XYZ file of C-alpha atoms in Angstrom:
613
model
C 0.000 0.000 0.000
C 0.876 3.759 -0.575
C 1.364 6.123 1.811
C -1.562 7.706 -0.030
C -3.726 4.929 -0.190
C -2.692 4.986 3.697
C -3.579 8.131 4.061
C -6.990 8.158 2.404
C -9.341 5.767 4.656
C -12.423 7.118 6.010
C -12.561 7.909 10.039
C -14.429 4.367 11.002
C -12.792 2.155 8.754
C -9.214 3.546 9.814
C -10.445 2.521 13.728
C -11.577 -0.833 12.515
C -8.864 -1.246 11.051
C -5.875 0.151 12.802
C -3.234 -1.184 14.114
C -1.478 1.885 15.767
C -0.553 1.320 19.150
C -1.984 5.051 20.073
C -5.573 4.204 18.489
C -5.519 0.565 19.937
C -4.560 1.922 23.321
C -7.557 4.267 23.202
C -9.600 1.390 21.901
C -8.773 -0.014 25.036
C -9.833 2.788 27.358
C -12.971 3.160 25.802
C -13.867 -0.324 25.549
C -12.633 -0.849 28.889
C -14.486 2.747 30.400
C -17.775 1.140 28.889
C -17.284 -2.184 30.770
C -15.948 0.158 34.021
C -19.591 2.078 33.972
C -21.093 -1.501 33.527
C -19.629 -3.106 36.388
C -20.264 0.068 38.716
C -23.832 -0.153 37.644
C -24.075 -3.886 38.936
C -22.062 -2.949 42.142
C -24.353 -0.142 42.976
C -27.695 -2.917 42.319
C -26.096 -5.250 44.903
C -25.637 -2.125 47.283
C -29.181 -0.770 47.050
C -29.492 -4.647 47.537
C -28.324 -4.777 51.161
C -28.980 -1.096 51.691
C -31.928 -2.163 54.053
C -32.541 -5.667 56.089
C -34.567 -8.055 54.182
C -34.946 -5.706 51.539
C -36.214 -6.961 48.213
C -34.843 -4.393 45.523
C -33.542 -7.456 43.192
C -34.240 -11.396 43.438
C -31.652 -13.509 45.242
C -30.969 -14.835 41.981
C -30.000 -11.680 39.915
C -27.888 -10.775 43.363
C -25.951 -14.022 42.508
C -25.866 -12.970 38.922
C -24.911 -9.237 39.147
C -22.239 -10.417 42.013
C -20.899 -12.629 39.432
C -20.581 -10.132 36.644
C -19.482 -7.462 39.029
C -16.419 -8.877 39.837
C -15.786 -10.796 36.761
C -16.157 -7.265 34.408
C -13.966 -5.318 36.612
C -11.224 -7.831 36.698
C -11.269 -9.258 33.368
C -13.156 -6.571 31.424
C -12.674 -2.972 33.109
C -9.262 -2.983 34.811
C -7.266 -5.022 32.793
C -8.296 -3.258 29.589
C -7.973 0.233 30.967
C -3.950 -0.032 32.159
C -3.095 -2.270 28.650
C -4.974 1.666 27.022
C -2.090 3.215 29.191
C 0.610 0.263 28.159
C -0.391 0.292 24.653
C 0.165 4.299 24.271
C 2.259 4.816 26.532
C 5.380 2.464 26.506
C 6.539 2.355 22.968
C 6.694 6.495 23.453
C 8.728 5.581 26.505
C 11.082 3.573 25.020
C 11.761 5.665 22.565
C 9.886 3.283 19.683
C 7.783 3.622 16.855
C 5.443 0.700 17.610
C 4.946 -2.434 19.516
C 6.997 -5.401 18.046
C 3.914 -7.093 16.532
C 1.142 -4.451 15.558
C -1.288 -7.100 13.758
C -1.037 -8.979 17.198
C -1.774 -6.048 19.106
C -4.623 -5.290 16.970
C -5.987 -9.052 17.354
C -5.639 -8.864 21.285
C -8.048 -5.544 21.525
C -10.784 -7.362 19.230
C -10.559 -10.498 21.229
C -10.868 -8.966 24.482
C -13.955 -7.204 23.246
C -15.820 -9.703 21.414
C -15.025 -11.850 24.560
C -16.695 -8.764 27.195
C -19.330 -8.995 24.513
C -20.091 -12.333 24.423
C -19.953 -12.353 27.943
C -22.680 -10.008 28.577
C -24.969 -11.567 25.897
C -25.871 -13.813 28.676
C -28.018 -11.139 30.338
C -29.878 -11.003 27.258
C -30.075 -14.746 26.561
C -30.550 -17.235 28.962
C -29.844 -15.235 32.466
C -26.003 -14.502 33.780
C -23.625 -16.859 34.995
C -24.608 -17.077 39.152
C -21.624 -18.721 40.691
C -19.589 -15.904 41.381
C -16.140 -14.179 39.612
C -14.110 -17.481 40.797
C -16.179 -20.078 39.466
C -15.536 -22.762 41.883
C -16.873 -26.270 41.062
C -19.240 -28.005 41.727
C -21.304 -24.687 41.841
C -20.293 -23.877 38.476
C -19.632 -27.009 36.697
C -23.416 -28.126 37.930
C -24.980 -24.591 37.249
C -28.256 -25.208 35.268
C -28.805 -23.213 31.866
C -25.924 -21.675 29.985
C -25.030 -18.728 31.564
C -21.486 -20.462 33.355
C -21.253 -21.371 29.205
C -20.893 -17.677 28.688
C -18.301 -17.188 31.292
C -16.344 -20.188 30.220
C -15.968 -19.179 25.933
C -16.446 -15.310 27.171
C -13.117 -15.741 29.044
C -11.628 -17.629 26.516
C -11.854 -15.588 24.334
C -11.104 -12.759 25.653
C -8.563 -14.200 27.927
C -6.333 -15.324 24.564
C -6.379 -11.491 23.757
C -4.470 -10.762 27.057
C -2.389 -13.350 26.635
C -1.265 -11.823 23.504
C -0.864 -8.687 24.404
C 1.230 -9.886 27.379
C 3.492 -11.378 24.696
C 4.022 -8.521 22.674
C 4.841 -5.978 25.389
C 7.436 -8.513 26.459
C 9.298 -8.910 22.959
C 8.897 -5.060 22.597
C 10.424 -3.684 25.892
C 13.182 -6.280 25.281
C 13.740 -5.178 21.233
C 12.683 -2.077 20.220
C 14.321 0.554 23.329
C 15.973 3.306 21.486
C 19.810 3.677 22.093
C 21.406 4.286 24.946
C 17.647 3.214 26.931
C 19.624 0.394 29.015
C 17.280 -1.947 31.231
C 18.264 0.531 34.279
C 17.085 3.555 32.496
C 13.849 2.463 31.417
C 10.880 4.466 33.370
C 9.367 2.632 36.144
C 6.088 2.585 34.354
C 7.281 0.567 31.354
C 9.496 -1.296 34.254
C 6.746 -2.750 36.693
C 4.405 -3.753 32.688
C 7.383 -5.452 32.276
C 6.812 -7.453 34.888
C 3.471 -7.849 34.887
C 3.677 -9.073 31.305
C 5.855 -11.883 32.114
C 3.198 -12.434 35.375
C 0.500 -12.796 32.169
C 2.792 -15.125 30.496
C 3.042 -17.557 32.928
C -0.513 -16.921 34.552
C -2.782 -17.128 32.140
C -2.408 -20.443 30.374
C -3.460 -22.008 33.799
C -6.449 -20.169 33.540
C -6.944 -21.262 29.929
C -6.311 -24.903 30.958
C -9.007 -24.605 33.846
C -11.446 -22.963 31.512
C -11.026 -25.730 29.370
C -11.594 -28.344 31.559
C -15.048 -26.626 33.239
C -15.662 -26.483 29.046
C -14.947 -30.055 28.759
C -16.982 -31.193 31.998
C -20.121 -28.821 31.020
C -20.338 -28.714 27.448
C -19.402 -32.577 26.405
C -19.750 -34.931 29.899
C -16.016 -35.174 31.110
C -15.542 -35.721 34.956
C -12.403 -33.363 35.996
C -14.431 -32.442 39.178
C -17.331 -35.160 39.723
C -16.303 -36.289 42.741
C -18.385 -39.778 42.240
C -16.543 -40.177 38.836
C -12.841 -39.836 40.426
C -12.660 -36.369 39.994
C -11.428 -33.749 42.256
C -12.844 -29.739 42.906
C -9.782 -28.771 44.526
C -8.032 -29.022 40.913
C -10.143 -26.367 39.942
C -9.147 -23.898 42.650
C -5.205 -24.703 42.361
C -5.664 -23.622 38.500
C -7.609 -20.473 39.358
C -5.929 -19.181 42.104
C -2.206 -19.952 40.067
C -4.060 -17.365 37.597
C -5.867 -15.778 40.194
C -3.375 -14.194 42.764
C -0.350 -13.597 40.198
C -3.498 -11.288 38.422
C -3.870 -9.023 41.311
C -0.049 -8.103 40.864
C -0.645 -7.787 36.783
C -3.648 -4.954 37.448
C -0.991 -3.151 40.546
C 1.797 -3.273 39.393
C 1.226 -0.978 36.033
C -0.355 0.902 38.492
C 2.704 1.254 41.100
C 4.420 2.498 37.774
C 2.032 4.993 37.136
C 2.068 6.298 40.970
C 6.239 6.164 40.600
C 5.860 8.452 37.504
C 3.433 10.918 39.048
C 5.386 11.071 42.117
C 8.670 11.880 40.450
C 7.113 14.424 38.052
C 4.919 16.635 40.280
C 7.555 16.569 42.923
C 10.241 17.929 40.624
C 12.970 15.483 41.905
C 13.992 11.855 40.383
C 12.320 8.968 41.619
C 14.388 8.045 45.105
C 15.750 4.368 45.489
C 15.218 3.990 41.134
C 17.541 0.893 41.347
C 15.820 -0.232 44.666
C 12.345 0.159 42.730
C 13.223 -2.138 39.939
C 14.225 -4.810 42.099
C 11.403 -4.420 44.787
C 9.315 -4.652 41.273
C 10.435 -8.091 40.515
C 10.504 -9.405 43.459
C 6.647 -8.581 44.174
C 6.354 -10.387 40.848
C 8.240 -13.560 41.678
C 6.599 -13.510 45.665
C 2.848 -12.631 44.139
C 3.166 -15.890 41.422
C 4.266 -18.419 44.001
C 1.753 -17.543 46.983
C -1.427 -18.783 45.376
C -2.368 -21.474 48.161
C -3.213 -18.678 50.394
C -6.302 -18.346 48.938
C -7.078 -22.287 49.828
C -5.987 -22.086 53.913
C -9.111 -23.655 54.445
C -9.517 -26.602 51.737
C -7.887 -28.655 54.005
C -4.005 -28.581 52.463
C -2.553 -29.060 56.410
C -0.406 -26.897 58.619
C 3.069 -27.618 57.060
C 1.693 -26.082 53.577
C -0.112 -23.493 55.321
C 2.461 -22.357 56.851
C 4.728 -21.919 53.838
C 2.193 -19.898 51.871
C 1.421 -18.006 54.956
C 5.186 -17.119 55.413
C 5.421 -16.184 52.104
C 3.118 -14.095 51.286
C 3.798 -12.463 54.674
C 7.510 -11.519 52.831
C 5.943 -9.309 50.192
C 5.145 -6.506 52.764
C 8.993 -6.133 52.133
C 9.549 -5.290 48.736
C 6.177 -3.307 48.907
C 7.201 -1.556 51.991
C 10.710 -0.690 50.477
C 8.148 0.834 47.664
C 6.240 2.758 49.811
C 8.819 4.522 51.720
C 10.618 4.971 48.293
C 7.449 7.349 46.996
C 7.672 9.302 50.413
C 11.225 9.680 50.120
C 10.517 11.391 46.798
C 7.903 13.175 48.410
C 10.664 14.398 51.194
C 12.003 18.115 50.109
C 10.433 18.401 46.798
C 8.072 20.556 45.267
C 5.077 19.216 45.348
C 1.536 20.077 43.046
C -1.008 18.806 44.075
C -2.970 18.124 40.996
C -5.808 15.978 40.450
C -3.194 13.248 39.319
C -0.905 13.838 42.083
C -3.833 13.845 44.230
C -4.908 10.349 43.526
C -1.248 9.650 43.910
C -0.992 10.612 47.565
C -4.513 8.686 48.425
C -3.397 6.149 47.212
C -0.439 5.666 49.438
C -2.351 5.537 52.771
C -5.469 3.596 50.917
C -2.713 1.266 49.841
C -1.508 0.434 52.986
C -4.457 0.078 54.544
C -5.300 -3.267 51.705
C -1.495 -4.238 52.873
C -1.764 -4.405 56.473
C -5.280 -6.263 56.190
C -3.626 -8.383 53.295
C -1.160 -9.333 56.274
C -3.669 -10.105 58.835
C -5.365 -12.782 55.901
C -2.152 -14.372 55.581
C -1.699 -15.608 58.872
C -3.873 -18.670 58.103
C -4.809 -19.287 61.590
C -6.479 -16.447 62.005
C -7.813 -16.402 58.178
C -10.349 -19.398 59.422
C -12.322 -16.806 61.007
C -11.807 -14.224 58.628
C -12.559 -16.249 55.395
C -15.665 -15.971 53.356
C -16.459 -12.783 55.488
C -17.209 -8.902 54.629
C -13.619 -8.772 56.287
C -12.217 -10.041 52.401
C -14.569 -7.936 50.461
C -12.922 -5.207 52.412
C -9.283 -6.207 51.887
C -9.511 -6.940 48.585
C -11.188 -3.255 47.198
C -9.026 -1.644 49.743
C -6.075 -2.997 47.529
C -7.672 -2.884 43.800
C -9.522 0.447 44.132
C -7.230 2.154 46.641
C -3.950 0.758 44.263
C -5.476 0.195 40.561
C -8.330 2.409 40.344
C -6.688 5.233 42.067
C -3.856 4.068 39.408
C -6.310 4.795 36.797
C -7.342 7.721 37.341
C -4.258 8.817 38.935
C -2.671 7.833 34.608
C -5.987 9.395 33.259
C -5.264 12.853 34.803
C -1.863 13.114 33.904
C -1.335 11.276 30.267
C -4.882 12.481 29.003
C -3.404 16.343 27.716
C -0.832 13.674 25.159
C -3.424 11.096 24.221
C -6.452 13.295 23.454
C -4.698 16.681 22.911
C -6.683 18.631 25.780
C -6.523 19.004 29.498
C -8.885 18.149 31.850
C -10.330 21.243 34.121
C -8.294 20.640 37.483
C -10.849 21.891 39.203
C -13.441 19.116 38.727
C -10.927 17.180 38.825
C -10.511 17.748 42.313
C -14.314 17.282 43.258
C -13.897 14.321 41.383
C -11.050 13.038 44.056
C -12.255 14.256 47.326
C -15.743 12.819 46.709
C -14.339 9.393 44.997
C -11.838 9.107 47.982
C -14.658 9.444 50.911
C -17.325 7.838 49.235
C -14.332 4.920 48.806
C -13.914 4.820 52.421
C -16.922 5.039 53.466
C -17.908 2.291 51.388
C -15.280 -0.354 52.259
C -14.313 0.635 55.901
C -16.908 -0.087 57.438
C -17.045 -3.425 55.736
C -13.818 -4.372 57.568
C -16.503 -4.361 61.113
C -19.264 -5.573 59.469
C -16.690 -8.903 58.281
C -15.304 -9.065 62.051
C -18.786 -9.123 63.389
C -19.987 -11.755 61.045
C -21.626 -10.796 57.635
C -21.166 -13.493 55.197
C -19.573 -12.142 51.704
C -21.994 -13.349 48.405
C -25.705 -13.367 50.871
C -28.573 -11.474 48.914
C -29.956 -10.292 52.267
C -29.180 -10.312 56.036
C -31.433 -10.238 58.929
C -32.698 -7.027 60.593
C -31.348 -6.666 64.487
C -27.836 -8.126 64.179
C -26.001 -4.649 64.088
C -25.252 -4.873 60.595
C -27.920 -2.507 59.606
C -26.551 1.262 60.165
C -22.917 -0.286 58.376
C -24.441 -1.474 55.585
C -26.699 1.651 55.086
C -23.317 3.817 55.676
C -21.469 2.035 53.280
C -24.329 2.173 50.811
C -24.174 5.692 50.900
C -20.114 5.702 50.414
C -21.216 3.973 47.163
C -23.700 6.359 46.155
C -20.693 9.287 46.437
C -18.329 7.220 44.634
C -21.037 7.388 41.370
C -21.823 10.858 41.859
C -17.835 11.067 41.307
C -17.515 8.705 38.516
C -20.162 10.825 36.544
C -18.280 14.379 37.309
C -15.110 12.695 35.875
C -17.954 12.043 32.385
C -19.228 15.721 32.773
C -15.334 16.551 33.266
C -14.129 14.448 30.115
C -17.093 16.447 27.511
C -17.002 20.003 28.765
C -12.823 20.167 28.872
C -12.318 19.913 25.020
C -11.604 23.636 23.996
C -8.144 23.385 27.237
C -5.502 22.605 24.409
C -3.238 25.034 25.069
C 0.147 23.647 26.726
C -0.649 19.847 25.866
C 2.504 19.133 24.830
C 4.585 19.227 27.566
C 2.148 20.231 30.316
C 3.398 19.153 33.362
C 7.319 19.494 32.963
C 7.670 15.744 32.062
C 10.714 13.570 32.527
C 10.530 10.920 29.863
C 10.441 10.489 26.491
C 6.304 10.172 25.795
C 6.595 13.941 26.554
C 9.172 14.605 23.490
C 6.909 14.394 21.040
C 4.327 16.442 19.402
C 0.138 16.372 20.730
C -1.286 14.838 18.958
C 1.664 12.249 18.427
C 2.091 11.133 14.548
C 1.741 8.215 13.084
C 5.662 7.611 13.443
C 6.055 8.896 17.202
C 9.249 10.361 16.613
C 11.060 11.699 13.405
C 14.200 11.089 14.244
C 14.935 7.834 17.233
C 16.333 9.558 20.490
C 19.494 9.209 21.997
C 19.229 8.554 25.618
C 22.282 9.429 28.027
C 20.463 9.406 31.135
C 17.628 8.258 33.218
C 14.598 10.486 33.210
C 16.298 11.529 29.572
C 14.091 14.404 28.800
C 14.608 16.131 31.881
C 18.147 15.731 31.947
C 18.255 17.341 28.163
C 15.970 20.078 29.557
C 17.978 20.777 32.397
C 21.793 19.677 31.924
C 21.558 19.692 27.955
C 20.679 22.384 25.190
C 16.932 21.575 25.860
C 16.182 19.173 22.771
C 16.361 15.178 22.597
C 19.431 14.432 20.535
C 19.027 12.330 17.594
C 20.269 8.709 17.193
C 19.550 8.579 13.063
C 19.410 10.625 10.512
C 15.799 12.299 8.854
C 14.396 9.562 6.618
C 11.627 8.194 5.052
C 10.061 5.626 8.089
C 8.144 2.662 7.480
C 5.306 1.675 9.229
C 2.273 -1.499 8.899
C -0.308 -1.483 6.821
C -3.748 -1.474 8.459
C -5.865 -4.307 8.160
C -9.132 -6.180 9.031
C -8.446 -9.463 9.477
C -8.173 -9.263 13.323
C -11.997 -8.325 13.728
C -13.051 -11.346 11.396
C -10.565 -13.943 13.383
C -11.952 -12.477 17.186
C -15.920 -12.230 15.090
C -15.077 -16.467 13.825
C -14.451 -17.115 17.880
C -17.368 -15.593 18.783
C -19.725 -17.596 16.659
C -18.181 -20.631 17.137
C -18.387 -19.676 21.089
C -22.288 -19.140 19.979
C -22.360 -22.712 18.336
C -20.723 -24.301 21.411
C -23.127 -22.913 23.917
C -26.562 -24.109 22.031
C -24.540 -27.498 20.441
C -25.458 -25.946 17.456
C -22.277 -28.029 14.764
C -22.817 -25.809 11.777
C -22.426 -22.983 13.808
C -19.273 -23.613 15.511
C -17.854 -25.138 11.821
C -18.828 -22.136 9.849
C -17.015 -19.549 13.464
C -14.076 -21.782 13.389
C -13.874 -21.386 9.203
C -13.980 -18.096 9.329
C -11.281 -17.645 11.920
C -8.574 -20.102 10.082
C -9.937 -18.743 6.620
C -8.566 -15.409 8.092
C -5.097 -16.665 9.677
C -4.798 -18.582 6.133
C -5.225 -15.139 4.352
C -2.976 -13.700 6.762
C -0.228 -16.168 6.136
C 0.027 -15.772 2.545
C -0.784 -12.289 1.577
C 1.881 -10.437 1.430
C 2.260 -6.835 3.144
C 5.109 -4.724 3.124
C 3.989 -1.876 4.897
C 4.412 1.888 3.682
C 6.951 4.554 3.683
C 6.030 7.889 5.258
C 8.473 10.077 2.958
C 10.611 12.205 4.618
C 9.263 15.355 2.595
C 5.408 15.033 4.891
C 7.778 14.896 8.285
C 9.502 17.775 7.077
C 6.514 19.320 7.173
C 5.147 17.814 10.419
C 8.126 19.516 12.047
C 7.271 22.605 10.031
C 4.050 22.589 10.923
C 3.623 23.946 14.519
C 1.689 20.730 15.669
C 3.777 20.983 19.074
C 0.350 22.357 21.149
């Protein structure tokens, strides 16, 4: 294709059929915003729900159903999505790249992991939502009449192979495609802790994919993995969750940690303190958050001895995370410090954070977790650490990256509304659930008895949940009425690495010319112990870059009716799905596509041009 040819698409068909990191990325955050608002609305169902004793707002069977989406979307569908919109745009600017290593793959992950969240949700529309909650434990699930646990299984499939994917490809680009002079140690800590959690999704997720497969086996065509009475065993189905199901909580925080590290840094004006003592606190989280699974099974019945190795264990990553923690104050120490909205969610985060930690702690010592399992006390703990770490994460990345991925500003000032009413409608939500656990509420009941002192808690932390929606939709009114605050988007905030070199809005090519790093946090070095400009590691050239193409929608759109033909037994269907997906790979595999040339003449005149906001 010519780079006219290129050039000439209309405005949906270049979307469908991009494969841009910067349009995928926002791809992501919009598919994964939609699925964020979807998942809130379910939470807030289940807290009108047990707003009241006894109180009948929903059946106890759409409770089971919207508990199950809840936390299934927001793991799988909302947060996941949302940080690989941040990796996606963000990293290969960081690096210093002009793309991820395999843009068709990148592509094929974002269609996948929508036409999985897709298929998913069909199942409210179909034959009613799977019920056994986000983990799925058998027998509940392999048992569960109709087909909504059918939905979960191919829904997650599918969308599950996107992740893995896109886990891949960050890998192979962080490790190929830095610019020169970007050793390992001078990477940002952002791209750092993805890293990390991309090699967490490599050796995660195909357990999860094995244990999906199985439930698919045992509910779709009679195998006995977990029938007890056939020789089968349901503890084999929590082993292969929870070895996806832990190391996943460190794949949503740590690209969050990364964000915090680069907010820190920048609206403090110093360097990040401890960098070196960061990178290895990163990967040892990672190693420490893959191997403590168990502690998630104290009371299957695995015996002291293993007990107490989990419990030890996980009771060693308060280290690394606590060399982390006092790493982001010690940046805080003596600088000077903004507090914008992203900085904002930045600082709650750290006390939030700790809070999860010290709870997280208190589960681990597996004596005590006998009285604390399957109690409010977990529900607590466990939004403590995703919304006070990865949402706050989020939004914390949302703030400060939004001025270079949409090429305005968002007003500060809402911003801050946003913040304070997010952060104590947060904790009033969740902190009170830490009592309500300790005094005995059950985790997953539709209702509760009046007269057991769980009333006013549960009203109060109702209310906290009502604040934290009033906050999510200022952050909507926020996002529409900011649009005309372009001026100053290019380098807004005094940035420190190289995502803040280029132009807003960032070209097709990301950079002209590949940078030359010479130092960590290379912009600000340039800007500060340099002439003030990135220095150049190539000449000015024509640059080549992948042709767009829409195969990846028809492979993920073949998956999802064969997923359709599975559920109902329906043959033809799943041949005719499973065609078109391999007609598409086969079409892939021998077509030939070299790409175009951006000639060096149209950057000439992007640097011309004034496009620097």
């Amino acid at each position: 294709m010519s780079y006219a040819n290129a050039q000439s698409k209309n405005v949906i068909w270049d979307w469908l059929t991009t494969v841009d990191h910067k349009k995928i990325g926002i791809l992501y955050l919009a598919g994964g915003a939609f699925f964020f608002a979807l998942g809130g609305l379910e939470a807030i169902l289940m807290r009108i729900q047990l707003m009241f004793p006894e109180f009948t707002f929903v059946q106890a069977q759409t409770f089971n159903e919207l508990l199950t989406m809840h936390g299934t979307t927001m793991i799988f569908l909302a947060a996941m999505p949302l940080l690989f919109g941040f990796m996606n745009f963000v990293i290969p600017l960081q690096i210093g790249a002009r793309d991820v290593a395999f843009p068709f793959l990148n592509a094929l992950g974002f269609w996948l992991f929508l036409f999985g969240g897709l298929l998913l949700n069909v199942s409210w529309f179909a034959t009613g939502a799977p019920d056994a909650g986000w983990t799925a434990y058998v027998p509940l699930s392999s048992m569960s009449p109709g087909q909504g646990l059918d939905y979960y299984v191919l829904g997650l499939q599918v969308s599950g192979l996107g992740t893995l994917i896109a886990g891949i490809n960050f890998l192979v680009t962080i490790i190929n495609m830095r610019a020169p002079g970007m050793s390992m140690m001078r990477m940002p800590l952002f791209t750092w802790s993805s890293f990390v959690a991309s090699m967490l999704i490599l050796f995660a997720f195909p357990a999860l994919t094995i244990g999906l497969l199985l439930l698919m086996l045992e509910r779709l065509f009679g195998a006995t993995y977990f029938a007890v009475d056939f020789g089968g065993n349901v503890i084999i189905w929590q082993h292969l969750f929870w070895i996806f199901g832990h190391p996943e909580v460190y794949i949503l925080i740590l690209p969050a940690f990364g964000i915090f590290s680069e907010v820190l840094a920048t609206f403090s004006k110093k360097r990040l303190f401890g960098y070196s003592a960061m990178v290895f606190a990163t990967l040892i989280i990672g190693f420490l958050g893959f191997m403590v699974w168990a502690h998630h099974m104290f009371t299957v019945g695995m015996g002291p001895v293993a007990n107490a190795i989990f419990a030890v264990a996980t009771m060693a990553i308060a280290v690394p995370t606590g060399i982390k923690i006092f790493n982001w104050l010690l940046t805080l120490w003596g600088g000077r410090i903004q507090f914008t909205t992203a900085n904002l969610f930045a600082l709650g985060f750290i006390p939030s954070f700790v809070m999860g930690g010290v709870t997280g702690v208190m589960l681990a010592t597996s004596a005590a977790n006998y009285q604390f399992h399957d109690t409010y006390f977990v529900v607590a703990h466990f939004h403590y650490v995703i919304i006070g770490g990865v949402v706050f994460g989020l939004f914390s990345g949302a703030f400060y990256w939004w001025p270079k991925m949409f090429g305005y500003r968002l007003n500060e000032m809402l911003g801050k509304w946003f913040f304070w009413l997010f952060l104590i409608g947060f904790h009033l939500t969740f902190f009170v659930q830490h009592f309500l656990g300790l005094i005995g509420m059950p985790r997953r009941v539709a209702s509760y008895l009046g007269g057991q002192g769980l009333d006013e808690m549960n009203f109060i932390s109702t209310i906290g949940a009502f604040l934290m929606t009033i906050a999510f939709i200022l952050l909507l009114v926020n996002i529409f009425t900011s649009t005309k605050n372009r001026e100053n988007v290019a380098d807004p905030w005094d940035g420190r690495t190289l995502e803040w070199t280029t132009p807003t809005p960032v070209p097709e090519y990301n950079f002209a010319q590949t940078p030359l790093v010479r130092e960590l946090d290379p912009f600000w070095h340039e800007k500060y112990e340099g002439d003030g400009k990135m220095k150049a590691a190539e000449p000015l050239g024509d640059i080549h870059m992948p042709n767009g193409t829409i195969l990846p929608i028809i492979m993920a759109a073949g998956l999802t009716v064969a997923s359709f033909g599975f559920i109902y037994h329906i043959h033809p269907l799943t041949i005719s799905g499973l065609a078109i997906t391999f007609g598409a790979m086969f079409v892939r595999s021998v077509k030939e596509d070299h790409g175009h040339h951006i000639p060096v003449e149209e950057i000439k005149r992007d640097l011309g041009g004034g496009k620097n906001g």
